Amino acid sequence: MPELADVARAMVAPGRGILAADESTPTIKKRFDSVSAESTEDSRRAYREMLFTTEGAEQHISGVILFDETLRQSASDGTPFAKLLTARGMLPGIKVDKGAKDLPGAPGEKVTEGLDGLRERISEYVSLGAKFAKWRAVIDIADGIPSDYCIEANAHALARYAALCTEGGLVPIVEPEVMMDGAHDLARCHAVTERTLRAVFAQLYTQRVRLEEIVLKPNMVIPGKKCTARASVREVAEATLDCFRKTVPAQVPGIVFLSGGQSEEEATAHLNEMNKLGGSPWELSFSYGRALQASALKAWGGQASQLGAGQKAFLHRATCNGAARSGSYTPDQERAA
Ligand code: 13P
């Protein structure tokens, strides 16, 4: 059995990143609705099989985060997905949180649930072939929020989860997501992300989590979607790196960004710029959901006849993001598609 630190390093290996395909059943239904595809157990299975069997994607994808249902499913030839991914050189991972619920006494704020029974669930997921896990905390920015209470409650739960994962044999992806909904500017996102990361690393320390055994999955530092003062690619890259240099210990092997509602091309360009700037102690990689899947989902549209088109679109995004890992992505790569 490889050490957890080796698994963590493999997850952030140069040139590769993570596919987040762990949408819960209600979330994937929303995504399927947007392209008029029906969401059934088998259509979800067929869609994910399309992604996991894309020839060549494994060169750019080190691991895939799965939802509980998918980890228990198999490809059309009967091979369980975890086995198929492993055979193709991609590590299978599992979302273990139970979603963000209203935080009592804190209107408009959320706390992620799922700690009860987690030790037992981790042990089952290990037996099903999972090598890493994910837990997402949600921090919203609006007037007067986030509160310290919300940040602390989420940081505490993230560290509890991470400690249970390393005890049970999974590398925890620690995901505190400061949301990009809202009208806040770049500086506000920087301040809230900094506060959040300080709290998360303080809790990881208190709860005795070894930082070389985790992977951090944060938001980029970026203006809210409704903010009129837009930031350039360079400004986002510089603000993000500045925030992490202040808060993320160098022992953490890698930072894998979420895309959080950025367009596919924006998410790739921002990652590319950070790697171009260089000088970071951690690998800077991706763990995109929408920014790896949006075009593929649209090209597929629920049609079995369009599986090839979906795979072509997915391979293109995986290739562009693979290039962004070394700062060698150029917009020409988009036109070449
Ligand atoms: P997005 O890249 O679509 O934000 O999804 C990543 C993810 O796993 C969120 O938890």
mmCIF file of C-alpha atoms and ligand atoms in Angstrom:
data_model
loop_
_atom_site.group_PDB
_atom_site.id
_atom_site.type_symbol
_atom_site.label_atom_id
_atom_site.label_comp_id
_atom_site.label_asym_id
_atom_site.label_seq_id
_atom_site.Cartn_x
_atom_site.Cartn_y
_atom_site.Cartn_z
ATOM 1 C CA MET A 1 0.000 0.000 0.000
ATOM 2 C CA PRO A 2 1.517 3.340 -0.981
ATOM 3 C CA GLU A 3 1.876 5.935 1.763
ATOM 4 C CA LEU A 4 -0.788 8.651 1.786
ATOM 5 C CA ALA A 5 1.849 11.288 1.024
ATOM 6 C CA ASP A 6 2.739 9.369 -2.177
ATOM 7 C CA VAL A 7 -0.927 9.244 -3.200
ATOM 8 C CA ALA A 8 -1.247 12.986 -2.527
ATOM 9 C CA ARG A 9 1.780 13.676 -4.706
ATOM 10 C CA ALA A 10 0.418 11.438 -7.479
ATOM 11 C CA MET A 11 -2.839 13.418 -7.412
ATOM 12 C CA VAL A 12 -0.911 16.594 -8.205
ATOM 13 C CA ALA A 13 1.673 15.069 -10.582
ATOM 14 C CA PRO A 14 3.046 17.506 -13.178
ATOM 15 C CA GLY A 15 0.914 17.925 -16.297
ATOM 16 C CA ARG A 16 -2.164 16.365 -14.708
ATOM 17 C CA GLY A 17 -5.141 17.365 -12.576
ATOM 18 C CA ILE A 18 -8.391 16.046 -11.166
ATOM 19 C CA LEU A 19 -11.789 15.640 -12.798
ATOM 20 C CA ALA A 20 -14.581 16.473 -10.341
ATOM 21 C CA ALA A 21 -17.407 14.197 -11.496
ATOM 22 C CA ASP A 22 -18.994 13.896 -8.046
ATOM 23 C CA GLU A 23 -22.158 15.887 -8.671
ATOM 24 C CA SER A 24 -24.890 14.686 -6.320
ATOM 25 C CA THR A 25 -28.068 13.323 -7.926
ATOM 26 C CA PRO A 26 -29.954 16.675 -7.634
ATOM 27 C CA THR A 27 -26.952 18.613 -9.026
ATOM 28 C CA ILE A 28 -26.352 16.342 -12.016
ATOM 29 C CA LYS A 29 -30.088 16.559 -12.780
ATOM 30 C CA LYS A 30 -29.725 20.356 -13.006
ATOM 31 C CA ARG A 31 -26.758 19.927 -15.365
ATOM 32 C CA PHE A 32 -28.634 17.383 -17.503
ATOM 33 C CA ASP A 33 -31.749 19.621 -17.569
ATOM 34 C CA SER A 34 -29.611 22.415 -19.048
ATOM 35 C CA VAL A 35 -28.972 20.249 -22.140
ATOM 36 C CA SER A 36 -32.427 18.576 -22.112
ATOM 37 C CA ALA A 37 -31.007 15.178 -21.140
ATOM 38 C CA GLU A 38 -33.033 12.925 -18.863
ATOM 39 C CA SER A 39 -31.399 12.052 -15.534
ATOM 40 C CA THR A 40 -31.789 8.350 -14.715
ATOM 41 C CA GLU A 41 -29.450 5.969 -12.971
ATOM 42 C CA ASP A 42 -28.440 4.632 -16.373
ATOM 43 C CA SER A 43 -28.074 7.991 -18.168
ATOM 44 C CA ARG A 44 -25.828 9.188 -15.331
ATOM 45 C CA ARG A 45 -23.824 5.975 -15.668
ATOM 46 C CA ALA A 46 -23.546 6.307 -19.469
ATOM 47 C CA TYR A 47 -22.461 9.950 -19.240
ATOM 48 C CA ARG A 48 -19.765 9.185 -16.698
ATOM 49 C CA GLU A 49 -18.588 6.166 -18.694
ATOM 50 C CA MET A 50 -18.150 8.508 -21.658
ATOM 51 C CA LEU A 51 -15.817 10.723 -19.605
ATOM 52 C CA PHE A 52 -13.868 7.902 -17.932
ATOM 53 C CA THR A 53 -13.164 6.017 -21.176
ATOM 54 C CA THR A 54 -12.005 9.025 -23.215
ATOM 55 C CA GLU A 55 -8.839 7.852 -24.936
ATOM 56 C CA GLY A 56 -5.891 10.110 -24.079
ATOM 57 C CA ALA A 57 -7.579 11.989 -21.216
ATOM 58 C CA GLU A 58 -5.594 9.895 -18.718
ATOM 59 C CA GLN A 59 -2.455 11.782 -19.790
ATOM 60 C CA HIS A 60 -3.914 14.925 -18.234
ATOM 61 C CA ILE A 61 -6.165 13.489 -15.518
ATOM 62 C CA SER A 62 -4.571 12.018 -12.378
ATOM 63 C CA GLY A 63 -7.780 11.190 -10.533
ATOM 64 C CA VAL A 64 -11.554 11.410 -10.642
ATOM 65 C CA ILE A 65 -13.883 12.340 -7.772
ATOM 66 C CA LEU A 66 -16.990 10.159 -7.798
ATOM 67 C CA PHE A 67 -20.386 10.346 -6.124
ATOM 68 C CA ASP A 68 -21.485 7.363 -3.992
ATOM 69 C CA GLU A 69 -23.809 6.078 -6.736
ATOM 70 C CA THR A 70 -21.023 6.142 -9.364
ATOM 71 C CA LEU A 71 -18.470 4.338 -7.186
ATOM 72 C CA ARG A 72 -20.983 1.458 -7.032
ATOM 73 C CA GLN A 73 -21.631 1.465 -10.809
ATOM 74 C CA SER A 74 -19.865 -0.326 -13.666
ATOM 75 C CA ALA A 75 -19.044 0.362 -17.309
ATOM 76 C CA SER A 76 -21.240 -1.303 -19.975
ATOM 77 C CA ASP A 77 -18.814 -4.246 -20.134
ATOM 78 C CA GLY A 78 -19.350 -4.899 -16.412
ATOM 79 C CA THR A 79 -16.037 -3.459 -15.138
ATOM 80 C CA PRO A 80 -16.617 -1.471 -11.924
ATOM 81 C CA PHE A 81 -15.731 2.187 -12.482
ATOM 82 C CA ALA A 82 -13.115 2.198 -9.715
ATOM 83 C CA LYS A 83 -11.339 -0.722 -11.409
ATOM 84 C CA LEU A 84 -11.642 0.841 -14.858
ATOM 85 C CA LEU A 85 -10.163 4.153 -13.687
ATOM 86 C CA THR A 86 -7.318 2.412 -11.855
ATOM 87 C CA ALA A 87 -6.493 0.315 -14.944
ATOM 88 C CA ARG A 88 -6.388 3.525 -17.001
ATOM 89 C CA GLY A 89 -3.949 5.139 -14.547
ATOM 90 C CA MET A 90 -6.449 7.454 -12.813
ATOM 91 C CA LEU A 91 -7.021 7.358 -9.055
ATOM 92 C CA PRO A 92 -10.659 6.919 -7.958
ATOM 93 C CA GLY A 93 -11.855 9.344 -5.288
ATOM 94 C CA ILE A 94 -15.136 9.783 -3.415
ATOM 95 C CA LYS A 95 -17.189 12.728 -2.180
ATOM 96 C CA VAL A 96 -17.993 11.932 1.461
ATOM 97 C CA ASP A 97 -19.759 15.051 2.691
ATOM 98 C CA LYS A 98 -23.551 15.180 2.901
ATOM 99 C CA GLY A 99 -23.922 18.707 1.624
ATOM 100 C CA ALA A 100 -24.105 22.245 2.991
ATOM 101 C CA LYS A 101 -27.076 22.819 5.325
ATOM 102 C CA ASP A 102 -28.355 25.985 7.043
ATOM 103 C CA LEU A 103 -26.109 26.972 9.943
ATOM 104 C CA PRO A 104 -28.354 27.445 12.995
ATOM 105 C CA GLY A 105 -28.526 31.016 14.262
ATOM 106 C CA ALA A 106 -26.717 32.377 11.201
ATOM 107 C CA PRO A 107 -29.169 33.492 8.497
ATOM 108 C CA GLY A 108 -27.744 33.026 4.984
ATOM 109 C CA GLU A 109 -24.821 30.872 6.103
ATOM 110 C CA LYS A 110 -24.158 27.153 5.704
ATOM 111 C CA VAL A 111 -22.270 24.368 7.406
ATOM 112 C CA THR A 112 -21.369 21.084 5.746
ATOM 113 C CA GLU A 113 -22.733 17.911 7.351
ATOM 114 C CA GLY A 114 -21.639 14.283 7.174
ATOM 115 C CA LEU A 115 -19.337 13.521 10.123
ATOM 116 C CA ASP A 116 -21.622 11.001 11.851
ATOM 117 C CA GLY A 117 -20.725 7.484 10.702
ATOM 118 C CA LEU A 118 -17.914 8.822 8.539
ATOM 119 C CA ARG A 119 -15.274 6.449 9.951
ATOM 120 C CA GLU A 120 -17.386 3.462 8.857
ATOM 121 C CA ARG A 121 -18.185 4.963 5.443
ATOM 122 C CA ILE A 122 -14.485 5.647 4.822
ATOM 123 C CA SER A 123 -13.682 2.044 5.545
ATOM 124 C CA GLU A 124 -16.320 0.865 3.043
ATOM 125 C CA TYR A 125 -15.074 3.294 0.391
ATOM 126 C CA VAL A 126 -11.518 2.004 0.847
ATOM 127 C CA SER A 127 -12.828 -1.536 0.275
ATOM 128 C CA LEU A 128 -14.560 -0.312 -2.917
ATOM 129 C CA GLY A 129 -11.198 0.987 -4.233
ATOM 130 C CA ALA A 130 -11.252 4.705 -3.369
ATOM 131 C CA LYS A 131 -7.851 6.314 -2.770
ATOM 132 C CA PHE A 132 -8.884 9.809 -1.823
ATOM 133 C CA ALA A 133 -11.917 11.755 -0.603
ATOM 134 C CA LYS A 134 -13.473 15.187 -0.855
ATOM 135 C CA TRP A 135 -15.428 17.401 1.566
ATOM 136 C CA ARG A 136 -16.669 20.810 0.435
ATOM 137 C CA ALA A 137 -17.391 23.683 2.799
ATOM 138 C CA VAL A 138 -19.308 26.685 1.459
ATOM 139 C CA ILE A 139 -18.521 30.249 2.528
ATOM 140 C CA ASP A 140 -20.825 32.908 1.081
ATOM 141 C CA ILE A 141 -19.925 36.576 0.837
ATOM 142 C CA ALA A 142 -22.703 39.170 1.292
ATOM 143 C CA ASP A 143 -23.442 42.144 3.557
ATOM 144 C CA GLY A 144 -22.176 41.231 7.034
ATOM 145 C CA ILE A 145 -21.175 37.666 6.132
ATOM 146 C CA PRO A 146 -19.263 35.433 6.441
ATOM 147 C CA SER A 147 -19.285 35.450 10.236
ATOM 148 C CA ASP A 148 -16.362 34.070 12.246
ATOM 149 C CA TYR A 149 -18.866 31.522 13.552
ATOM 150 C CA CYS A 150 -19.520 30.179 10.043
ATOM 151 C CA ILE A 151 -15.831 30.063 9.141
ATOM 152 C CA GLU A 152 -14.914 28.305 12.409
ATOM 153 C CA ALA A 153 -17.741 25.755 12.206
ATOM 154 C CA ASN A 154 -16.758 24.834 8.650
ATOM 155 C CA ALA A 155 -13.014 24.770 9.378
ATOM 156 C CA HIS A 156 -13.609 22.505 12.373
ATOM 157 C CA ALA A 157 -15.673 20.057 10.305
ATOM 158 C CA LEU A 158 -13.123 20.063 7.462
ATOM 159 C CA ALA A 159 -10.339 19.161 9.885
ATOM 160 C CA ARG A 160 -12.460 16.465 11.590
ATOM 161 C CA TYR A 161 -13.100 14.956 8.154
ATOM 162 C CA ALA A 162 -9.431 15.200 7.154
ATOM 163 C CA ALA A 163 -8.258 13.496 10.348
ATOM 164 C CA LEU A 164 -10.751 10.640 9.878
ATOM 165 C CA CYS A 165 -9.649 10.186 6.251
ATOM 166 C CA THR A 166 -5.950 9.906 7.033
ATOM 167 C CA GLU A 167 -6.703 7.484 9.883
ATOM 168 C CA GLY A 168 -8.787 5.339 7.513
ATOM 169 C CA GLY A 169 -6.411 5.412 4.531
ATOM 170 C CA LEU A 170 -7.784 8.102 2.191
ATOM 171 C CA VAL A 171 -6.065 11.322 1.147
ATOM 172 C CA PRO A 172 -8.478 14.128 2.040
ATOM 173 C CA ILE A 173 -9.144 16.880 -0.466
ATOM 174 C CA VAL A 174 -9.847 19.811 1.854
ATOM 175 C CA GLU A 175 -12.231 22.151 0.025
ATOM 176 C CA PRO A 176 -13.193 25.464 1.594
ATOM 177 C CA GLU A 177 -15.050 27.232 -1.234
ATOM 178 C CA VAL A 178 -15.517 30.987 -0.953
ATOM 179 C CA MET A 179 -18.339 31.443 -3.436
ATOM 180 C CA MET A 180 -18.089 33.771 -6.424
ATOM 181 C CA ASP A 181 -21.820 34.620 -6.411
ATOM 182 C CA GLY A 182 -22.411 38.176 -5.316
ATOM 183 C CA ALA A 183 -21.157 41.667 -6.077
ATOM 184 C CA HIS A 184 -17.987 41.724 -3.939
ATOM 185 C CA ASP A 185 -14.716 42.848 -5.493
ATOM 186 C CA LEU A 186 -11.329 41.163 -5.787
ATOM 187 C CA ALA A 187 -10.038 42.679 -2.517
ATOM 188 C CA ARG A 188 -13.042 41.378 -0.560
ATOM 189 C CA CYS A 189 -12.584 37.885 -1.989
ATOM 190 C CA HIS A 190 -8.893 38.071 -1.029
ATOM 191 C CA ALA A 191 -9.725 39.095 2.555
ATOM 192 C CA VAL A 192 -12.399 36.414 3.053
ATOM 193 C CA THR A 193 -10.282 33.677 1.433
ATOM 194 C CA GLU A 194 -7.346 34.652 3.656
ATOM 195 C CA ARG A 195 -9.515 34.522 6.813
ATOM 196 C CA THR A 196 -10.947 31.178 5.758
ATOM 197 C CA LEU A 197 -7.596 29.562 4.989
ATOM 198 C CA ARG A 198 -6.093 30.798 8.260
ATOM 199 C CA ALA A 199 -8.953 29.154 10.174
ATOM 200 C CA VAL A 200 -8.727 25.930 8.138
ATOM 201 C CA PHE A 201 -4.971 25.507 8.674
ATOM 202 C CA ALA A 202 -5.294 26.354 12.378
ATOM 203 C CA GLN A 203 -7.894 23.569 12.745
ATOM 204 C CA LEU A 204 -5.843 21.109 10.677
ATOM 205 C CA TYR A 205 -2.946 21.780 13.044
ATOM 206 C CA THR A 206 -5.083 21.458 16.191
ATOM 207 C CA GLN A 207 -6.566 18.195 14.945
ATOM 208 C CA ARG A 208 -3.112 16.756 14.150
ATOM 209 C CA VAL A 209 -3.512 16.364 10.395
ATOM 210 C CA ARG A 210 -0.205 15.822 8.557
ATOM 211 C CA LEU A 211 -0.164 18.424 5.815
ATOM 212 C CA GLU A 212 1.890 16.306 3.388
ATOM 213 C CA GLU A 213 -1.075 13.903 3.308
ATOM 214 C CA ILE A 214 -3.710 16.364 2.141
ATOM 215 C CA VAL A 215 -4.554 18.231 -1.043
ATOM 216 C CA LEU A 216 -6.112 21.704 -0.773
ATOM 217 C CA LYS A 217 -8.996 22.603 -3.096
ATOM 218 C CA PRO A 218 -9.756 26.309 -2.833
ATOM 219 C CA ASN A 219 -11.431 28.971 -4.918
ATOM 220 C CA MET A 220 -9.303 31.399 -6.867
ATOM 221 C CA VAL A 221 -9.259 34.996 -5.646
ATOM 222 C CA ILE A 222 -11.645 36.581 -8.121
ATOM 223 C CA PRO A 223 -14.351 39.307 -8.148
ATOM 224 C CA GLY A 224 -17.952 38.164 -7.567
ATOM 225 C CA LYS A 225 -20.034 37.429 -10.669
ATOM 226 C CA LYS A 226 -22.096 40.589 -10.176
ATOM 227 C CA CYS A 227 -19.121 42.890 -9.511
ATOM 228 C CA THR A 228 -18.723 45.483 -12.236
ATOM 229 C CA ALA A 229 -14.987 45.962 -11.599
ATOM 230 C CA ARG A 230 -13.635 42.972 -13.526
ATOM 231 C CA ALA A 231 -10.056 41.793 -12.989
ATOM 232 C CA SER A 232 -7.541 40.776 -15.642
ATOM 233 C CA VAL A 233 -6.161 37.247 -15.837
ATOM 234 C CA ARG A 234 -2.887 38.550 -14.425
ATOM 235 C CA GLU A 235 -4.618 40.317 -11.509
ATOM 236 C CA VAL A 236 -6.522 37.168 -10.541
ATOM 237 C CA ALA A 237 -3.343 35.066 -10.726
ATOM 238 C CA GLU A 238 -1.327 37.536 -8.637
ATOM 239 C CA ALA A 239 -4.034 38.056 -5.992
ATOM 240 C CA THR A 240 -4.569 34.305 -5.667
ATOM 241 C CA LEU A 241 -0.873 33.519 -5.246
ATOM 242 C CA ASP A 242 -0.454 36.380 -2.780
ATOM 243 C CA CYS A 243 -3.310 35.039 -0.649
ATOM 244 C CA PHE A 244 -1.925 31.478 -0.603
ATOM 245 C CA ARG A 245 1.651 32.536 0.151
ATOM 246 C CA LYS A 246 0.311 34.154 3.307
ATOM 247 C CA THR A 247 -1.725 31.176 4.453
ATOM 248 C CA VAL A 248 -0.817 27.786 2.923
ATOM 249 C CA PRO A 249 2.207 25.971 4.425
ATOM 250 C CA ALA A 250 4.791 24.718 1.931
ATOM 251 C CA GLN A 251 4.335 21.163 3.259
ATOM 252 C CA VAL A 252 1.031 20.905 1.394
ATOM 253 C CA PRO A 253 1.987 19.052 -1.813
ATOM 254 C CA GLY A 254 -0.537 20.706 -4.076
ATOM 255 C CA ILE A 255 -3.380 23.107 -4.547
ATOM 256 C CA VAL A 256 -6.108 21.992 -6.949
ATOM 257 C CA PHE A 257 -8.506 24.777 -7.838
ATOM 258 C CA LEU A 258 -12.246 24.456 -8.232
ATOM 259 C CA SER A 259 -13.748 26.377 -11.149
ATOM 260 C CA GLY A 260 -16.775 27.631 -9.204
ATOM 261 C CA GLY A 261 -18.725 29.063 -12.127
ATOM 262 C CA GLN A 262 -15.865 30.461 -14.210
ATOM 263 C CA SER A 263 -16.116 29.676 -17.917
ATOM 264 C CA GLU A 264 -13.979 26.846 -19.225
ATOM 265 C CA GLU A 265 -11.528 29.214 -20.894
ATOM 266 C CA GLU A 266 -11.257 31.566 -17.907
ATOM 267 C CA ALA A 267 -10.500 28.707 -15.521
ATOM 268 C CA THR A 268 -7.756 27.424 -17.841
ATOM 269 C CA ALA A 269 -6.262 30.880 -18.440
ATOM 270 C CA HIS A 270 -6.108 31.688 -14.715
ATOM 271 C CA LEU A 271 -4.369 28.426 -13.827
ATOM 272 C CA ASN A 272 -1.976 28.880 -16.726
ATOM 273 C CA GLU A 273 -1.054 32.385 -15.588
ATOM 274 C CA MET A 274 -0.297 31.227 -12.038
ATOM 275 C CA ASN A 275 2.015 28.538 -13.345
ATOM 276 C CA LYS A 276 3.647 31.049 -15.689
ATOM 277 C CA LEU A 277 4.348 33.366 -12.746
ATOM 278 C CA GLY A 278 6.024 30.398 -10.993
ATOM 279 C CA GLY A 279 7.968 30.417 -7.741
ATOM 280 C CA SER A 280 5.340 28.535 -5.711
ATOM 281 C CA PRO A 281 6.251 25.842 -3.169
ATOM 282 C CA TRP A 282 3.195 23.720 -4.056
ATOM 283 C CA GLU A 283 2.001 22.184 -7.325
ATOM 284 C CA LEU A 284 -0.757 24.381 -8.769
ATOM 285 C CA SER A 285 -3.336 22.220 -10.462
ATOM 286 C CA PHE A 286 -7.030 21.826 -11.183
ATOM 287 C CA SER A 287 -9.971 19.846 -9.845
ATOM 288 C CA TYR A 288 -12.628 21.235 -12.143
ATOM 289 C CA GLY A 289 -16.207 20.095 -12.463
ATOM 290 C CA ARG A 290 -18.012 22.492 -14.759
ATOM 291 C CA ALA A 291 -14.821 23.842 -16.393
ATOM 292 C CA LEU A 292 -13.904 20.318 -17.577
ATOM 293 C CA GLN A 293 -17.383 19.126 -18.421
ATOM 294 C CA ALA A 294 -19.499 22.001 -19.780
ATOM 295 C CA SER A 295 -18.643 21.511 -23.484
ATOM 296 C CA ALA A 296 -18.642 17.725 -23.211
ATOM 297 C CA LEU A 297 -22.064 17.732 -21.571
ATOM 298 C CA LYS A 298 -23.448 19.998 -24.281
ATOM 299 C CA ALA A 299 -21.924 17.968 -27.127
ATOM 300 C CA TRP A 300 -23.363 14.742 -25.659
ATOM 301 C CA GLY A 301 -26.806 16.157 -24.867
ATOM 302 C CA GLY A 302 -28.074 12.788 -23.635
ATOM 303 C CA GLN A 303 -27.680 11.186 -27.098
ATOM 304 C CA ALA A 304 -25.873 7.849 -27.392
ATOM 305 C CA SER A 305 -24.952 8.846 -30.964
ATOM 306 C CA GLN A 306 -22.994 11.842 -29.594
ATOM 307 C CA LEU A 307 -20.656 9.964 -27.222
ATOM 308 C CA GLY A 308 -17.707 10.543 -29.579
ATOM 309 C CA ALA A 309 -18.431 14.280 -29.761
ATOM 310 C CA GLY A 310 -18.629 14.437 -25.962
ATOM 311 C CA GLN A 311 -15.300 12.647 -25.610
ATOM 312 C CA LYS A 312 -13.655 14.958 -28.130
ATOM 313 C CA ALA A 313 -14.814 18.016 -26.176
ATOM 314 C CA PHE A 314 -13.671 16.513 -22.864
ATOM 315 C CA LEU A 315 -10.252 15.548 -24.242
ATOM 316 C CA HIS A 316 -9.819 19.088 -25.542
ATOM 317 C CA ARG A 317 -10.459 20.649 -22.098
ATOM 318 C CA ALA A 318 -8.282 18.065 -20.356
ATOM 319 C CA THR A 319 -5.464 18.825 -22.825
ATOM 320 C CA CYS A 320 -5.761 22.607 -22.376
ATOM 321 C CA ASN A 321 -5.723 22.292 -18.576
ATOM 322 C CA GLY A 322 -2.828 19.825 -18.778
ATOM 323 C CA ALA A 323 -0.895 22.531 -20.663
ATOM 324 C CA ALA A 324 -1.928 25.139 -18.051
ATOM 325 C CA ARG A 325 -0.125 23.021 -15.435
ATOM 326 C CA SER A 326 3.183 24.187 -16.924
ATOM 327 C CA GLY A 327 2.101 27.628 -18.120
ATOM 328 C CA SER A 328 2.281 26.511 -21.768
ATOM 329 C CA TYR A 329 -1.419 26.962 -22.672
ATOM 330 C CA THR A 330 -2.152 29.528 -25.371
ATOM 331 C CA PRO A 331 -5.511 30.750 -26.694
ATOM 332 C CA ASP A 332 -4.446 29.296 -30.082
ATOM 333 C CA GLN A 333 -4.989 25.897 -28.517
ATOM 334 C CA GLU A 334 -8.699 26.738 -28.313
ATOM 335 C CA ARG A 335 -8.937 27.598 -31.972
ATOM 336 C CA ALA A 336 -7.078 24.447 -32.953
ATOM 337 C CA ALA A 337 -9.917 22.356 -31.483
HETATM 338 P P1 13P B 1 -16.616 23.240 -10.108
HETATM 339 O O1 13P B 1 -15.248 23.209 -10.755
HETATM 340 O O2 13P B 1 -17.749 23.128 -11.091
HETATM 341 O O3 13P B 1 -16.750 24.365 -9.131
HETATM 342 O O4 13P B 1 -16.763 21.891 -9.274
HETATM 343 C C1 13P B 1 -15.710 21.459 -8.532
HETATM 344 C C2 13P B 1 -16.201 20.829 -7.302
HETATM 345 O O5 13P B 1 -15.894 19.681 -7.042
HETATM 346 C C3 13P B 1 -17.011 21.614 -6.384
HETATM 347 O O6 13P B 1 -17.146 20.933 -5.171
#
